[in-house]
mmCIF file of C-alpha atoms in Angstrom:
data_model
loop_
_atom_site.group_PDB
_atom_site.id
_atom_site.type_symbol
_atom_site.label_atom_id
_atom_site.label_comp_id
_atom_site.label_asym_id
_atom_site.label_seq_id
_atom_site.Cartn_x
_atom_site.Cartn_y
_atom_site.Cartn_z
ATOM 1 C CA MET S 1 -0.003 -0.029 -0.036
ATOM 2 C CA ASN S 2 2.812 2.437 0.854
ATOM 3 C CA ARG S 3 4.457 1.620 -2.610
ATOM 4 C CA ILE S 4 1.170 2.563 -4.313
ATOM 5 C CA TRP S 5 0.929 5.872 -2.436
ATOM 6 C CA LYS S 6 4.557 6.532 -3.086
ATOM 7 C CA ARG S 7 4.044 6.096 -6.785
ATOM 8 C CA ILE S 8 0.953 8.379 -6.826
ATOM 9 C CA MET S 9 2.839 10.988 -4.941
ATOM 10 C CA ILE S 10 5.804 10.848 -7.396
ATOM 11 C CA GLY S 11 3.425 10.944 -10.262
ATOM 12 C CA ALA S 12 1.753 13.999 -8.949
ATOM 13 C CA MET S 13 5.105 15.801 -8.312
ATOM 14 C CA ALA S 14 6.281 14.972 -11.752
ATOM 15 C CA ALA S 15 3.161 16.578 -13.177
ATOM 16 C CA VAL S 16 3.423 19.777 -11.087
ATOM 17 C CA LEU S 17 7.147 20.011 -12.068
ATOM 18 C CA MET S 18 6.291 19.709 -15.817
ATOM 19 C CA VAL S 19 3.874 22.554 -15.390
ATOM 20 C CA VAL S 20 6.337 24.666 -13.436
ATOM 21 C CA LEU S 21 9.342 24.035 -15.584
ATOM 22 C CA LEU S 22 7.653 24.647 -18.882
ATOM 23 C CA PRO S 23 10.031 26.675 -21.063
ATOM 24 C CA TRP S 24 9.269 30.264 -20.117
ATOM 25 C CA ARG S 25 10.566 31.457 -23.390
ATOM 26 C CA ASN S 26 7.645 30.115 -25.175
ATOM 27 C CA MET S 27 5.549 32.285 -22.890
ATOM 28 C CA ILE S 28 7.482 35.485 -23.331
ATOM 29 C CA VAL S 29 5.019 37.339 -25.660
ATOM 30 C CA ARG S 30 1.351 36.507 -26.511
ATOM 31 C CA ALA S 31 -0.907 38.341 -28.878
ATOM 32 C CA ASP S 32 -3.228 39.601 -26.040
ATOM 33 C CA LEU S 33 -0.394 41.690 -24.450
ATOM 34 C CA PHE S 34 -0.624 44.298 -27.108
ATOM 35 C CA ASP S 35 -3.729 45.943 -28.623
ATOM 36 C CA TYR S 36 -2.691 47.801 -31.769
ATOM 37 C CA SER S 37 -6.396 48.823 -32.501
ATOM 38 C CA SER S 38 -5.443 52.025 -30.583
ATOM 39 C CA ASN S 39 -2.833 52.848 -33.169
ATOM 40 C CA CYS S 40 -3.298 56.418 -34.614
ATOM 41 C CA TYR S 41 -0.831 56.206 -37.499
ATOM 42 C CA VAL S 42 0.269 52.578 -38.143
ATOM 43 C CA ASP S 43 -1.935 49.853 -39.817
ATOM 44 C CA GLN S 44 -0.923 46.210 -40.380
ATOM 45 C CA SER S 45 -2.978 44.226 -42.764
ATOM 46 C CA SER S 46 -0.936 41.110 -42.340
ATOM 47 C CA ILE S 47 1.646 40.008 -39.770
ATOM 48 C CA SER S 48 5.262 39.897 -40.853
ATOM 49 C CA ARG S 49 6.845 36.490 -40.603
ATOM 50 C CA GLY S 50 10.480 35.582 -40.295
ATOM 51 C CA LYS S 51 12.868 32.722 -39.211
ATOM 52 C CA ILE S 52 14.725 32.781 -35.910
ATOM 53 C CA GLY S 53 18.430 34.060 -36.324
ATOM 54 C CA LYS S 54 17.616 35.227 -39.921
ATOM 55 C CA SER S 55 16.996 38.587 -41.673
ATOM 56 C CA MET S 56 13.393 39.683 -42.226
ATOM 57 C CA ASN S 57 11.283 42.839 -43.067
ATOM 58 C CA VAL S 58 8.693 44.333 -40.691
ATOM 59 C CA THR S 59 6.115 45.802 -42.923
ATOM 60 C CA PHE S 60 3.253 48.055 -42.317
ATOM 61 C CA VAL S 61 1.439 51.319 -43.490
ATOM 62 C CA ILE S 62 1.718 54.735 -42.161
ATOM 63 C CA THR S 63 -1.117 57.154 -42.541
ATOM 64 C CA ASN S 64 -1.063 60.987 -41.853
ATOM 65 C CA ARG S 65 -4.069 61.445 -39.701
ATOM 66 C CA GLU S 66 -3.002 64.875 -38.581
ATOM 67 C CA ALA S 67 -4.405 68.236 -39.894
ATOM 68 C CA LYS S 68 -1.315 69.234 -41.606
ATOM 69 C CA ASP S 69 1.238 67.769 -44.017
ATOM 70 C CA TRP S 70 4.372 65.856 -43.072
ATOM 71 C CA LYS S 71 7.371 67.389 -44.815
ATOM 72 C CA ASP S 72 9.817 64.644 -43.882
ATOM 73 C CA VAL S 73 9.305 61.275 -42.131
ATOM 74 C CA LYS S 74 11.575 59.061 -40.179
ATOM 75 C CA VAL S 75 10.349 55.660 -38.960
ATOM 76 C CA SER S 76 12.219 53.216 -36.608
ATOM 77 C CA ILE S 77 11.600 50.321 -34.232
ATOM 78 C CA ASP S 78 11.794 51.436 -30.731
ATOM 79 C CA ARG S 79 13.874 48.936 -28.725
ATOM 80 C CA TYR S 80 13.551 50.851 -25.423
ATOM 81 C CA MET S 81 9.753 50.948 -25.371
ATOM 82 C CA ASP S 82 8.527 50.215 -21.765
ATOM 83 C CA TYR S 83 5.576 47.804 -22.329
ATOM 84 C CA GLY S 84 5.012 47.344 -18.652
ATOM 85 C CA TYR S 85 5.817 43.630 -18.842
ATOM 86 C CA GLU S 86 8.846 42.102 -17.173
ATOM 87 C CA GLU S 87 8.698 39.121 -19.431
ATOM 88 C CA TYR S 88 9.090 40.983 -22.650
ATOM 89 C CA VAL S 89 12.086 40.568 -24.768
ATOM 90 C CA PHE S 90 13.127 42.616 -27.704
ATOM 91 C CA PRO S 91 13.155 40.234 -30.693
ATOM 92 C CA PHE S 92 15.812 41.735 -32.868
ATOM 93 C CA GLU S 93 19.688 41.791 -32.957
ATOM 94 C CA LYS S 94 19.840 44.546 -35.405
ATOM 95 C CA THR S 95 17.229 47.166 -36.759
ATOM 96 C CA ALA S 96 17.410 50.035 -39.321
ATOM 97 C CA GLU S 97 15.745 53.422 -39.517
ATOM 98 C CA LYS S 98 13.758 54.441 -42.631
ATOM 99 C CA THR S 99 13.415 57.849 -44.062
ATOM 100 C CA LEU S 100 10.412 58.379 -46.366
ATOM 101 C CA GLY S 101 11.229 60.585 -49.259
ATOM 102 C CA GLY S 102 8.639 63.105 -50.020
ATOM 103 C CA GLY S 103 6.760 63.172 -46.805
ATOM 104 C CA ILE S 104 3.090 62.369 -46.504
ATOM 105 C CA SER S 105 0.201 64.759 -47.159
ATOM 106 C CA VAL S 106 -2.864 64.842 -44.993
ATOM 107 C CA ASP S 107 -4.909 61.508 -45.121
ATOM 108 C CA GLY S 108 -2.078 60.219 -47.357
ATOM 109 C CA HIS S 109 -0.212 56.845 -46.615
ATOM 110 C CA LYS S 110 2.874 55.021 -47.419
ATOM 111 C CA SER S 111 4.146 51.506 -46.997
ATOM 112 C CA VAL S 112 7.053 50.976 -44.803
ATOM 113 C CA SER S 113 9.476 47.862 -44.797
ATOM 114 C CA ILE S 114 12.227 47.935 -42.035
ATOM 115 C CA PRO S 115 14.902 45.390 -42.350
ATOM 116 C CA VAL S 116 15.823 43.558 -39.129
ATOM 117 C CA ARG S 117 17.683 40.494 -37.941
ATOM 118 C CA VAL S 118 15.841 38.157 -35.520
ATOM 119 C CA ARG S 119 17.645 37.099 -32.408
ATOM 120 C CA ALA S 120 18.937 33.588 -32.542
ATOM 121 C CA ASP S 121 17.816 32.823 -29.019
ATOM 122 C CA LEU S 122 14.129 33.460 -29.434
ATOM 123 C CA ALA S 123 11.313 30.935 -29.035
ATOM 124 C CA GLU S 124 8.692 30.632 -31.862
ATOM 125 C CA GLY S 125 5.649 32.619 -31.508
ATOM 126 C CA TYR S 126 4.157 36.338 -31.869
ATOM 127 C CA TYR S 127 6.093 39.321 -30.622
ATOM 128 C CA GLY S 128 4.869 42.823 -30.395
ATOM 129 C CA VAL S 129 7.107 45.600 -31.712
ATOM 130 C CA SER S 130 6.875 49.433 -31.037
ATOM 131 C CA ILE S 131 7.086 51.776 -33.941
ATOM 132 C CA ASN S 132 8.511 55.163 -33.607
ATOM 133 C CA ILE S 133 7.388 57.863 -36.006
ATOM 134 C CA GLU S 134 9.284 61.203 -36.240
ATOM 135 C CA VAL S 135 8.183 64.119 -38.546
ATOM 136 C CA LYS S 136 8.813 67.576 -39.615
ATOM 137 C CA HIS S 137 5.973 69.963 -40.554
ATOM 138 C CA GLU S 138 6.361 72.810 -42.895
ATOM 139 C CA GLY S 139 8.609 75.563 -41.490
ATOM 140 C CA GLU S 140 10.189 73.113 -38.939
ATOM 141 C CA ASN S 141 13.850 72.192 -38.890
ATOM 142 C CA GLU S 142 13.888 69.570 -36.341
ATOM 143 C CA PHE S 143 12.169 66.105 -36.222
ATOM 144 C CA HIS S 144 9.768 65.369 -33.366
ATOM 145 C CA SER S 145 8.119 62.174 -32.359
ATOM 146 C CA ILE S 146 4.341 61.955 -32.847
ATOM 147 C CA SER S 147 3.732 58.370 -31.915
ATOM 148 C CA GLY S 148 2.866 57.098 -28.463
ATOM 149 C CA SER S 149 1.962 53.409 -28.506
ATOM 150 C CA GLU S 150 2.054 52.337 -32.075
ATOM 151 C CA SER S 151 2.702 48.631 -32.283
ATOM 152 C CA VAL S 152 2.699 45.896 -34.853
ATOM 153 C CA TYR S 153 3.196 42.182 -34.612
ATOM 154 C CA ILE S 154 5.724 39.762 -36.011
ATOM 155 C CA TYR S 155 5.681 35.995 -35.989
ATOM 156 C CA VAL S 156 8.927 33.929 -35.913
ATOM 157 C CA SER S 157 9.579 30.105 -36.392
ATOM 158 C CA MET S 158 12.483 27.959 -36.431
ATOM 159 C CA PRO S 159 14.314 27.384 -39.744
ATOM 160 C CA THR S 160 13.579 24.016 -41.122
ATOM 161 C CA GLY S 161 16.560 23.435 -43.354
ATOM 162 C CA THR S 162 18.500 24.980 -46.147
ATOM 163 C CA GLY S 163 15.327 25.884 -47.881
ATOM 164 C CA ASP S 164 14.896 28.549 -45.366
ATOM 165 C CA GLU S 165 17.948 30.394 -46.461
ATOM 166 C CA ASP S 166 17.096 33.870 -47.536
ATOM 167 C CA PRO S 167 18.794 34.607 -50.906
ATOM 168 C CA GLU S 168 18.842 38.331 -50.147
ATOM 169 C CA ASP S 169 20.265 37.869 -46.705
ATOM 170 C CA VAL S 170 23.811 38.807 -47.797
ATOM 171 C CA ASN S 171 22.431 41.950 -49.540
ATOM 172 C CA LYS S 172 20.518 43.074 -46.423
ATOM 173 C CA GLN S 173 23.620 42.441 -44.315
ATOM 174 C CA ILE S 174 25.713 45.101 -46.095
ATOM 175 C CA ALA S 175 23.862 47.966 -47.721
ATOM 176 C CA PHE S 176 24.133 51.786 -47.930
ATOM 177 C CA SER S 177 21.631 54.448 -48.762
ATOM 178 C CA LEU S 178 22.822 57.523 -50.675
ATOM 179 C CA GLY S 179 21.273 61.140 -50.911
ATOM 180 C CA GLU S 180 18.509 60.737 -48.439
ATOM 181 C CA GLY S 181 16.852 64.100 -47.503
ATOM 182 C CA GLN S 182 19.248 65.936 -49.844
ATOM 183 C CA ALA S 183 18.364 68.340 -52.658
ATOM 184 C CA THR S 184 19.781 67.561 -56.159
ATOM 185 C CA PRO S 185 23.050 69.314 -56.744
ATOM 186 C CA TYR S 186 22.803 72.219 -59.154
ATOM 187 C CA GLY S 187 25.670 73.866 -61.306
ATOM 188 C CA VAL S 188 26.121 76.103 -64.348
ATOM 189 C CA TYR S 189 28.238 74.753 -67.221
ATOM 190 C CA PRO S 190 31.185 74.912 -67.630
ATOM 191 C CA ASN S 191 31.969 75.765 -63.906
ATOM 192 C CA VAL S 192 33.217 73.119 -61.581
ATOM 193 C CA LEU S 193 30.418 71.764 -59.389
ATOM 194 C CA ASN S 194 31.427 70.779 -55.821
ATOM 195 C CA PHE S 195 28.862 68.675 -53.849
ATOM 196 C CA ALA S 196 28.546 66.200 -51.095
ATOM 197 C CA ILE S 197 26.354 63.233 -50.797
ATOM 198 C CA ASN S 198 24.650 61.930 -47.582
ATOM 199 C CA MET S 199 25.519 58.230 -46.992
ATOM 200 C CA ARG S 200 23.734 56.178 -44.506
ATOM 201 C CA ASN S 201 24.523 52.450 -43.351
ATOM 202 C CA SER S 202 21.146 50.878 -44.084
ATOM 203 C CA GLY S 203 22.337 47.282 -43.686
ATOM 204 C CA LEU S 204 22.501 45.096 -40.750
ATOM 205 C CA SER S 205 26.224 45.036 -40.155
ATOM 206 C CA GLU S 206 28.259 47.914 -38.595
ATOM 207 C CA ALA S 207 30.505 49.643 -41.092
ATOM 208 C CA ARG S 208 34.178 49.438 -40.091
#
């Protein structure tokens, strides 16, 4: 009889331990933690999907719902956003900043695609990502942030084999953007034209 009770107790303890010791990484972020229906400027028609440890694009649409035009727009992923959840883990190793040429007029919209590299230590699942939007209005010289709690989702899964290799991964790793936010140089023939070109590292690797 004592042996039976011992087996029952051991079985019960094992069941409790299985529940307690479930990988917490699989419970880091769930869809109900973020409600992006409260977004003012960011819309996401479909969730961006990627592979753990690989490059991907976070894609969404920005709409100018203010009463005046945006002369210049910069968009980035806010890695320091305080979501109020101790379990939250920022899902990317590397992100980029996007400058939208031509600005956005009132009620206008533009698609945005930000290249990122997913952390190699993530668990599969959904992750919320905060989007930071900075704009200049007509007559302003400095960018200022207009976004408060703009969020989108991504879904990441484990690579299943060589078929998951991204043929553009190398190109995304090393990339540069030229002439962003810069007027076209102007000169008069046959005079010498001296000009500089703005260059930004838009890739996933640091320039050295």
